[in-house]
Amino acid sequence: MQTFLNQVAKHILENHQNELLDIAIVLPNRRSHVFLKEELAKEIDQNIWAPKIYSLEDFVAELSDLANLDQLDLILELYEIHKQIEQEKAELLDEFLNWGNILLHDFNEVDRYLVDADELYAFLSEARALEVWNVDTGEITDFQKKYLAFWKKMGRYYHLFRAQLTASKKAYQGLSFRIAAEEIEKRAERIPYKKIYFAGFNALTKAEEIVLKHFESIGTGQFLWDADSFYMKDKNQEAGKFLRKQLNLSNPNLWIQNHFKDSEKAIDIYGISGQIGQAKLVGEILTKAGEKNTAVVLADENLLIPILDSIPKEIETFNVTMGYPLSNASLYDFFEKYLQLCQQIEAETSKNNYFYKDLIPFLEHPIWKSLSRELEEAVQSILQKVKSQNILFLNIKSLESINSTLGISLFEANNNGEQIIQKLIQFCLKIDAEPSLSSSILNREMNYNFLKCFNRILEFTSEATAISAKALLQLYRQVVSTYDVSFIGEPLSGLQIMGVLETRTLDFENIIITSLNEGILPSGKTQNTFIPFDIKRKFEMPSYKEKDAIFAYHFYRLIQRAKNIHLIYNSNSSGLNAGEKSRFILQLENEIQSYNPNITINNRQINTKMLKNELESTIIQNNEGIQEKIIQHLKNGISPSAINTFLTCTLDYYYKYILNLETVEEVSEEIELSDFGSIVHKALENLYRPYINQILDKIAIQEIKSKSDTVLFDAFKAKLNQEPNTGNLKIAYEVSKIYLQKLVKLDESEIKLGNEIIIKDLEVPFLKPLHLFDYGIKIKGIIDRIDTFNGKTRIIDYKTGKVEDKDLIIRKLDPLIEGKLSKAFQMLCYYAAIKQEFANVEVGIISLKMKETKFIPLQLVVAELDEHPEEELIKMIFDELVSMMTIKLSRFEHNTNSQYCNFCK
């Protein structure tokens, strides 16, 4: 396979071998330099001086003689312009950052496409005025006036910003290109080369086109295009959109080749769910493909770390051309959460209390465990206190133990921006001194880059008169977004891992592209701009359509020389555009084989189970030790909920009742369902307990009604350590009132009908033996209410969830044993345990959620009753249950149909 850069190298050597010092080559990016030099070296057998190789950005910077500033410097320069224009009406920095970055992006586009800024912003201002014009009154509001004034000032912002930058020989990229284009005849004289090759370009902005075409027009410049007739000669192919404009297709000397027409290719298309699934699949493909002449291309660069973790051991050499975004590091999240805490306490009235929603995620960050045991214990102690007591606001003094153990006063009121950043710098130095955290090269590099970020921000905060924590958080996000952690690797050998833009001008025999989904590649309508689509079209500025066409070219150019092509898309069906193949895949599926029958396409849907998904492959084999624990559980007393857990998912039962794992407590402003049920049960107990062993009458009902609200309020306060006066607790309290009223109304209506109700007991714990097998088992639980209804004993369970009559009808035994009738099984357990104590008893549920609140009795109507007495049938059911839990049980595994597992979800 001849690569494009090899073709470039041969062309240059054939025409200029003895005058390479007079030659310059301009490539789309810096990444290609080393590959081109390697191709030049392959073609010659003597030591020579290499030609000058530029990236386009470096070439234009030399022409413009301006220094490009980074994003932070640019936004701060623009903020100075904002203050100059708005004077006392200027927004705070955090408010300005919300729209300042968008304005910067638009200025860059305006200059790259040589748009008349005055004409554009005047047109935009008029368009906005038409939007708010009131045809009926002709009047506009004060807010609309302010809105229109903003658009009218855009042109002024642009000109002042440009003047301020150029006066100090500074620029953003678009401004450098514009100045180079506007003064190209004069500035071109700075370039001393006799011949300049522009190799591997596709879409050129207007400024780029003027600059490069100028050199072509004076005989110095020459374009070396990389194209294929598959997408060039078909006007419907967006991949060829820009090159068709640049090229005269009748010119026989152009480098338009027929790779798609003449070569054999194997294209494998994989649909697989999730990022981890994609990464594991890449690992399996690499096991077969090997590292030689292979590239993994990440359309979504967030896949980098999962991909690195999935590289098979057989791959000894690999190179990561892309930097790992610092914003993806675990420490980024830690520092962001700290700044959010600072922002929250700055806005808090007393300046002394942290809100649990901000505090808990910060304290639960894994970094605390790595610093010291004492620090971890201090953090865990505070977390336990917050969760166990359901504390919504924690006083700053309660965190002093962390400050003293850490040696840094992280939790402190009234910090200014500079003090906050100084503390984060101290924290980075603390990490650097901790061997367990600094031993990893990657961790050390990340920490070093965070230090650079904070020192960069410190330069600004030291100069600023005052900066809020809110603005600091936005600055942090902006600065960190510009930093990458670079990986060290061999750029010319081994597996290459790169982003899409880094593949420009490069070719590989084996290509693996991940996240090839619509909305990712191409990205579609994701542009952040103040300029509407129709106005962009009028001023010939690029929209998402042009961006999609650019990436179409990158995609097809990348695969045009490859032999083995693996295209992976995320088939996960959740989210917008989720699971949708990229249009590039659909185009290949529908067009490529008719164009060249020697290209094969295989479509595969990969189940993540095939990739050894750890969660679903968790299987615990039963053994004598585990079986003994199960038997002991049965002997000590097993609850209906434990039985239903076993029937629903044996693995969840194993975690909860054999290993005795506990679910993690969480603080919540919203009341948990379990707490909600407990409060209602407690309130009903307190309401009815004074009337035990009494016949309920009208007087008792009226007394219960009068006390209902107060008793419920007290139950909320006792359970949650707070009064249900606001927010979601207030809503839960009002719903609970309705539930209590429903039960009282039910009892009242029964009394009016002449029925006699006597409350016998409430919230009764029980532990009753069932004599089955050679060892007895016991059933335990709590009966919410025992009463007599016209002399018949009722065992009643209150439910705050939905229950229907059919839920308590047992027609067949199989659904019961399979865990499909959990409420019926619970009532059967109650019935089996206590029926010996009462001659005439029925068990059932009162659902307080149902529109019609009533007593729903358990009904055993199975056909087997015709052949077996009720007692014998119940024994058969529990015999089968015990057998399933002991003799028949070979292993514990997750039931994929179980939706409510606590530990294997």
Coordinates of C-alpha atoms in Angstrom, one line a residue, residues 256-674:
I256 CA -7.7 11.6 -7.9
Q257 CA -7.3 7.9 -7.5
N258 CA -9.5 4.8 -7.5
H259 CA -8.8 3.1 -4.2
F260 CA -12.5 2.3 -3.6
K261 CA -12.9 1.0 -7.2
D262 CA -9.8 -1.1 -7.6
S263 CA -8.9 -2.6 -4.2
E264 CA -10.3 -5.4 -2.0
K265 CA -11.6 -4.4 1.4
A266 CA -13.2 -6.2 4.3
I267 CA -15.5 -3.9 6.2
D268 CA -16.9 -5.2 9.6
I269 CA -19.7 -3.2 11.2
Y270 CA -20.4 -3.9 14.9
G271 CA -23.2 -2.7 17.1
I272 CA -22.5 -3.0 20.8
S273 CA -23.9 -1.3 23.9
G274 CA -21.9 1.2 25.9
Q275 CA -18.4 2.6 26.1
I276 CA -17.0 -0.3 28.0
G277 CA -18.5 -2.8 25.5
Q278 CA -16.8 -0.9 22.7
A279 CA -13.5 -0.8 24.4
K280 CA -13.5 -4.6 25.1
L281 CA -14.5 -5.3 21.5
V282 CA -11.5 -3.2 20.3
G283 CA -9.3 -5.3 22.5
E284 CA -10.6 -8.5 20.9
I285 CA -10.2 -7.1 17.4
L286 CA -6.6 -6.0 18.2
T287 CA -5.8 -9.6 19.4
K288 CA -6.4 -10.7 15.8
A289 CA -5.2 -7.6 13.9
G290 CA -2.0 -7.0 15.8
E291 CA -0.2 -3.7 16.1
K292 CA 1.5 -3.4 12.7
N293 CA 0.1 -0.7 10.4
T294 CA -3.0 -0.5 12.7
A295 CA -4.8 2.6 14.0
V296 CA -7.6 2.9 16.5
V297 CA -9.5 6.1 15.8
L298 CA -11.7 7.5 18.6
A299 CA -14.7 9.5 17.3
D300 CA -15.5 10.1 21.0
E301 CA -12.2 10.8 22.8
N302 CA -13.8 9.9 26.2
L303 CA -13.1 6.3 25.2
L304 CA -9.3 6.7 25.5
I305 CA -8.8 5.3 29.0
P306 CA -11.2 2.3 28.5
I307 CA -9.4 1.6 25.2
L308 CA -6.0 1.7 26.9
D309 CA -7.2 -0.6 29.6
S310 CA -8.4 -3.1 26.9
I311 CA -5.2 -3.3 24.8
P312 CA -4.2 -7.0 24.8
K313 CA -0.8 -8.0 26.3
E314 CA 0.3 -9.1 22.9
I315 CA 0.5 -5.4 21.8
E316 CA 3.9 -4.4 23.0
T317 CA 4.2 -1.0 21.3
F318 CA 1.6 1.6 21.0
N319 CA 1.5 5.4 20.6
V320 CA -1.3 7.7 21.7
T321 CA -1.3 10.8 19.5
M322 CA -4.1 12.6 21.3
G323 CA -3.8 14.1 24.7
Y324 CA -6.0 12.9 27.5
P325 CA -8.3 15.7 28.5
L326 CA -7.5 16.9 32.0
S327 CA -11.3 17.4 32.4
N328 CA -11.7 13.6 32.3
A329 CA -9.4 13.1 35.2
S330 CA -10.8 12.0 38.6
L331 CA -9.1 15.0 40.2
Y332 CA -11.0 17.3 37.9
D333 CA -14.2 16.2 39.5
F334 CA -12.7 16.6 43.0
F335 CA -11.6 20.2 42.4
E336 CA -14.9 21.0 40.7
K337 CA -16.9 19.7 43.6
Y338 CA -14.8 21.8 46.0
L339 CA -15.4 25.0 44.0
Q340 CA -19.1 24.2 43.9
L341 CA -19.0 24.0 47.7
C342 CA -17.3 27.4 47.8
Q343 CA -19.9 28.8 45.5
Q344 CA -22.7 27.3 47.6
I345 CA -21.4 28.7 50.9
E346 CA -20.8 32.1 49.3
A347 CA -24.5 32.2 48.3
E348 CA -25.7 30.8 51.7
T349 CA -27.2 33.4 54.0
S350 CA -25.2 32.6 57.1
K351 CA -22.0 31.7 55.1
N352 CA -21.5 28.9 57.6
N353 CA -23.5 25.9 56.4
Y354 CA -22.8 23.4 53.6
F355 CA -25.8 21.9 51.8
Y356 CA -25.6 18.1 51.8
K357 CA -26.1 17.8 48.1
D358 CA -22.8 19.7 47.5
L359 CA -21.0 18.2 50.5
I360 CA -21.6 14.5 50.2
P361 CA -20.3 14.0 46.6
F362 CA -17.1 15.9 47.6
L363 CA -16.5 13.8 50.8
E364 CA -17.3 10.6 48.9
H365 CA -14.5 11.2 46.3
P366 CA -12.0 8.3 46.4
I367 CA -9.0 10.7 46.7
W368 CA -9.7 10.9 50.5
K369 CA -8.9 7.2 50.9
S370 CA -5.5 7.6 49.3
L371 CA -4.2 10.4 51.4
S372 CA -4.1 8.9 54.9
R373 CA -6.0 6.5 57.1
E374 CA -6.6 9.3 59.7
L375 CA -8.0 11.6 57.1
E376 CA -10.3 8.9 55.7
E377 CA -11.6 8.1 59.1
A378 CA -12.4 11.8 59.7
V379 CA -14.2 12.0 56.4
Q380 CA -16.2 8.8 57.0
S381 CA -17.2 9.9 60.5
I382 CA -18.7 13.1 59.1
L383 CA -20.4 11.2 56.2
Q384 CA -21.9 8.7 58.7
K385 CA -23.2 11.6 60.8
V386 CA -24.8 13.4 57.9
K387 CA -26.5 10.3 56.5
S388 CA -27.6 8.7 59.8
Q389 CA -29.1 11.9 61.1
N390 CA -30.4 13.0 57.7
I391 CA -28.7 16.4 58.1
L392 CA -29.5 18.8 55.2
F393 CA -27.2 21.6 56.3
L394 CA -23.9 21.0 58.1
N395 CA -22.2 23.7 60.0
I396 CA -18.7 24.6 58.8
K397 CA -17.2 24.0 62.3
S398 CA -18.2 20.3 62.0
L399 CA -15.6 19.8 59.4
E400 CA -12.7 21.1 61.5
S401 CA -11.4 17.5 62.0
I402 CA -10.7 17.3 58.2
N403 CA -9.0 20.7 58.2
S404 CA -6.7 19.7 61.1
T405 CA -5.9 16.2 59.8
L406 CA -5.2 17.5 56.3
G407 CA -3.2 20.5 57.3
I408 CA -5.1 22.7 54.9
S409 CA -8.1 24.8 55.9
L410 CA -10.3 23.7 53.0
F411 CA -13.5 24.3 54.9
E412 CA -13.5 27.9 55.9
A413 CA -15.9 30.8 55.5
N414 CA -15.2 34.2 53.8
N415 CA -12.5 33.0 51.4
N416 CA -11.7 35.3 48.4
G417 CA -10.8 33.9 45.0
E418 CA -7.0 34.0 45.5
Q419 CA -7.3 32.2 48.9
I420 CA -9.4 29.4 47.4
I421 CA -6.9 28.8 44.5
Q422 CA -4.0 28.9 47.0
K423 CA -5.7 26.1 48.9
L424 CA -6.0 24.0 45.8
I425 CA -2.4 24.5 45.0
Q426 CA -1.5 23.3 48.5
F427 CA -3.7 20.3 47.9
C428 CA -1.9 19.5 44.7
L429 CA 1.4 19.7 46.5
K430 CA 0.0 17.4 49.2
I431 CA -0.8 14.8 46.5
D432 CA 2.6 15.2 45.0
A433 CA 4.2 14.3 48.3
E434 CA 2.0 11.2 48.8
P435 CA 3.8 8.1 47.3
S436 CA 0.7 6.1 46.6
L437 CA -0.7 8.9 44.4
S438 CA 2.5 10.1 42.7
S439 CA 4.0 6.8 41.8
S440 CA 1.9 6.6 38.6
I441 CA 3.4 8.6 35.8
L442 CA -0.1 9.5 34.6
N443 CA -1.3 10.6 38.0
R444 CA 1.9 12.7 38.4
E445 CA 1.4 14.3 35.0
M446 CA -2.2 15.1 35.8
N447 CA -1.4 16.6 39.1
Y448 CA 1.4 18.7 37.5
N449 CA -1.1 20.0 34.9
F450 CA -3.6 20.9 37.6
L451 CA -0.8 22.8 39.3
K452 CA -0.2 24.7 36.1
C453 CA -3.9 25.4 35.7
F454 CA -4.2 26.8 39.2
N455 CA -1.1 28.9 38.9
R456 CA -2.5 30.2 35.6
I457 CA -5.8 31.2 37.3
L458 CA -3.8 32.6 40.3
E459 CA -2.1 35.1 37.9
F460 CA -5.6 36.5 37.1
T461 CA -7.0 36.4 40.7
S462 CA -4.0 38.2 42.1
E463 CA -4.6 41.1 39.7
A464 CA -8.4 41.1 40.0
T465 CA -9.9 43.3 42.7
A466 CA -12.5 40.7 43.6
I467 CA -13.6 37.5 42.0
S468 CA -16.6 35.4 43.2
A469 CA -16.5 31.6 43.7
K470 CA -19.0 31.3 40.9
A471 CA -16.7 33.1 38.5
L472 CA -13.8 31.0 39.8
L473 CA -15.7 27.8 39.0
Q474 CA -16.3 29.0 35.4
L475 CA -12.6 30.1 35.0
Y476 CA -11.5 26.7 36.3
R477 CA -13.7 24.8 33.8
Q478 CA -12.4 27.0 31.0
V479 CA -8.8 26.8 31.8
V480 CA -8.8 23.0 32.4
S481 CA -10.6 22.5 29.1
T482 CA -7.5 23.7 27.3
Y483 CA -5.1 21.3 29.0
D484 CA -4.3 17.7 27.9
V485 CA -2.0 15.2 29.4
S486 CA 0.4 14.0 26.7
F487 CA 1.4 10.4 26.4
I488 CA 4.9 9.3 25.5
G489 CA 5.1 6.7 22.7
E490 CA 6.8 5.7 19.5
P491 CA 5.1 7.8 16.7
L492 CA 6.4 5.7 13.8
S493 CA 5.9 2.1 15.0
G494 CA 3.3 0.0 16.8
L495 CA -0.4 0.6 17.3
Q496 CA -1.5 4.2 16.8
I497 CA -4.4 5.5 18.9
M498 CA -5.7 8.9 17.7
G499 CA -8.6 11.2 17.2
V500 CA -10.3 11.8 13.9
L501 CA -8.5 15.1 13.1
E502 CA -5.1 13.6 13.8
T503 CA -5.6 11.1 11.0
R504 CA -5.3 13.8 8.3
T505 CA -2.8 12.8 5.6
L506 CA -2.1 9.4 7.4
D507 CA -2.9 5.9 6.1
F508 CA -3.1 2.5 7.7
E509 CA -3.9 -1.0 6.4
N510 CA -6.0 -1.8 9.5
I511 CA -8.5 0.8 10.8
I512 CA -10.7 0.5 13.9
I513 CA -13.2 3.4 14.4
T514 CA -15.2 3.6 17.6
S515 CA -18.4 5.5 18.5
L516 CA -19.5 5.8 14.8
N517 CA -22.9 7.1 15.7
E518 CA -25.0 9.9 14.3
G519 CA -24.5 12.9 16.5
I520 CA -20.9 11.9 17.2
L521 CA -19.4 11.4 13.7
P522 CA -20.8 13.5 12.2
S523 CA -21.7 15.6 15.1
G524 CA -24.6 17.4 13.5
K525 CA -26.2 20.5 14.9
T526 CA -23.9 21.2 17.8
Q527 CA -22.6 24.7 17.0
N528 CA -22.5 27.3 19.8
T529 CA -23.1 30.7 18.1
F530 CA -25.1 33.9 18.2
I531 CA -25.4 33.9 14.4
P532 CA -28.6 32.1 13.1
F533 CA -28.3 29.5 10.3
D534 CA -30.1 31.7 7.7
I535 CA -27.8 34.7 8.4
K536 CA -24.7 32.4 8.1
R537 CA -25.9 31.3 4.7
K538 CA -26.4 34.9 3.6
F539 CA -22.8 35.8 4.6
E540 CA -21.3 32.5 3.3
M541 CA -20.2 31.4 6.8
P542 CA -20.1 27.7 7.6
S543 CA -22.9 25.9 9.4
Y544 CA -23.2 22.4 10.7
K545 CA -23.8 21.2 7.2
E546 CA -20.3 22.2 6.1
K547 CA -18.8 20.7 9.3
D548 CA -20.5 17.4 8.5
A549 CA -19.1 17.5 5.0
I550 CA -15.6 18.1 6.4
F551 CA -15.8 15.0 8.6
A552 CA -17.3 13.0 5.8
Y553 CA -14.1 13.7 3.8
H554 CA -11.9 12.7 6.9
F555 CA -13.8 9.4 7.2
Y556 CA -13.7 8.3 3.6
R557 CA -10.1 9.5 3.1
L558 CA -9.0 7.5 6.1
I559 CA -10.5 4.2 4.9
Q560 CA -9.8 4.6 1.1
R561 CA -6.4 2.9 1.3
A562 CA -7.2 0.5 4.2
K563 CA -7.7 -3.2 3.7
N564 CA -9.4 -4.2 7.0
I565 CA -11.9 -1.8 8.3
H566 CA -13.7 -2.2 11.6
L567 CA -16.6 0.2 12.3
I568 CA -18.1 0.2 15.8
Y569 CA -21.2 2.0 16.9
N570 CA -22.9 2.2 20.2
S571 CA -26.2 0.4 20.0
N572 CA -27.4 1.6 23.4
S573 CA -31.0 2.6 22.9
S574 CA -31.2 5.2 25.7
G575 CA -30.9 8.9 25.0
L576 CA -31.3 11.2 22.0
N577 CA -29.9 9.7 18.8
A578 CA -28.8 6.7 20.9
G579 CA -28.2 3.5 19.0
E580 CA -28.4 5.3 15.6
K581 CA -25.7 4.3 13.2
S582 CA -23.7 7.1 11.6
R583 CA -24.9 8.0 8.1
F584 CA -21.4 7.0 6.9
I585 CA -22.1 3.4 7.8
L586 CA -25.5 3.6 6.1
Q587 CA -23.8 5.0 3.0
L588 CA -21.3 2.2 2.9
E589 CA -24.0 -0.4 3.4
N590 CA -26.1 0.9 0.6
E591 CA -23.6 2.0 -2.0
I592 CA -20.1 0.6 -1.7
Q593 CA -20.7 -3.0 -2.9
S594 CA -22.5 -2.0 -6.0
Y595 CA -19.5 0.3 -6.7
N596 CA -17.0 -2.5 -6.1
P597 CA -18.2 -6.1 -5.6
N598 CA -14.7 -7.0 -4.1
I599 CA -15.5 -5.0 -1.0
T600 CA -17.2 -7.2 1.6
I601 CA -19.4 -5.9 4.4
N602 CA -20.3 -7.9 7.5
N603 CA -22.9 -6.6 10.0
R604 CA -22.7 -8.0 13.6
Q605 CA -24.7 -7.2 16.7
I606 CA -22.4 -8.0 19.7
N607 CA -24.0 -9.0 23.0
T608 CA -21.9 -7.6 25.9
K609 CA -22.2 -11.0 27.5
M610 CA -20.0 -12.4 24.8
L611 CA -17.3 -10.0 26.1
K612 CA -17.4 -11.5 29.6
N613 CA -19.4 -8.8 31.3
E614 CA -18.3 -9.0 34.9
L615 CA -21.6 -8.1 36.4
E616 CA -23.8 -10.7 34.6
S617 CA -21.2 -13.4 34.8
T618 CA -21.0 -13.2 38.6
I619 CA -21.9 -16.7 39.8
I620 CA -21.5 -18.0 43.3
Q621 CA -21.4 -21.8 43.6
N622 CA -23.3 -23.3 46.5
N623 CA -21.3 -25.3 49.0
E624 CA -21.7 -26.9 52.5
G625 CA -20.7 -23.7 54.3
I626 CA -23.3 -21.6 52.4
Q627 CA -26.0 -24.2 52.8
E628 CA -25.4 -24.3 56.5
K629 CA -25.9 -20.6 56.7
I630 CA -29.2 -20.9 54.7
I631 CA -30.5 -23.6 57.1
Q632 CA -29.5 -21.4 60.0
H633 CA -31.4 -18.5 58.5
L634 CA -34.5 -20.7 58.2
K635 CA -34.2 -22.0 61.8
N636 CA -33.6 -18.5 63.2
G637 CA -36.5 -17.1 61.4
I638 CA -37.0 -16.0 57.8
S639 CA -39.2 -13.1 56.8
P640 CA -41.6 -13.1 53.8
S641 CA -39.4 -10.3 52.3
A642 CA -36.3 -12.6 52.5
I643 CA -38.2 -15.4 50.8
N644 CA -39.4 -13.1 48.0
T645 CA -35.8 -11.9 47.6
F646 CA -34.6 -15.4 47.1
L647 CA -37.4 -16.3 44.7
T648 CA -36.8 -13.1 42.7
C649 CA -32.9 -13.2 42.5
T650 CA -30.8 -15.8 44.3
L651 CA -27.6 -13.6 44.0
D652 CA -29.3 -10.6 45.7
Y653 CA -30.4 -13.0 48.5
Y654 CA -26.8 -14.2 48.8
Y655 CA -25.4 -10.7 49.2
K656 CA -28.1 -9.5 51.6
Y657 CA -28.7 -12.5 53.8
I658 CA -25.6 -14.7 53.5
L659 CA -22.9 -12.0 53.4
N660 CA -25.1 -9.6 55.4
L661 CA -24.3 -6.7 53.2
E662 CA -26.1 -3.5 54.0
T663 CA -27.3 -0.9 51.5
V664 CA -25.7 2.5 51.8
E665 CA -27.6 5.2 53.6
E666 CA -28.2 8.4 51.7
V667 CA -29.4 11.8 52.7
S668 CA -32.4 13.0 50.7
E669 CA -34.7 16.0 50.6
E670 CA -37.2 13.6 49.2
I671 CA -38.7 11.0 51.5
E672 CA -37.7 7.4 50.7
L673 CA -40.6 5.0 50.0
S674 CA -39.5 2.8 53.0

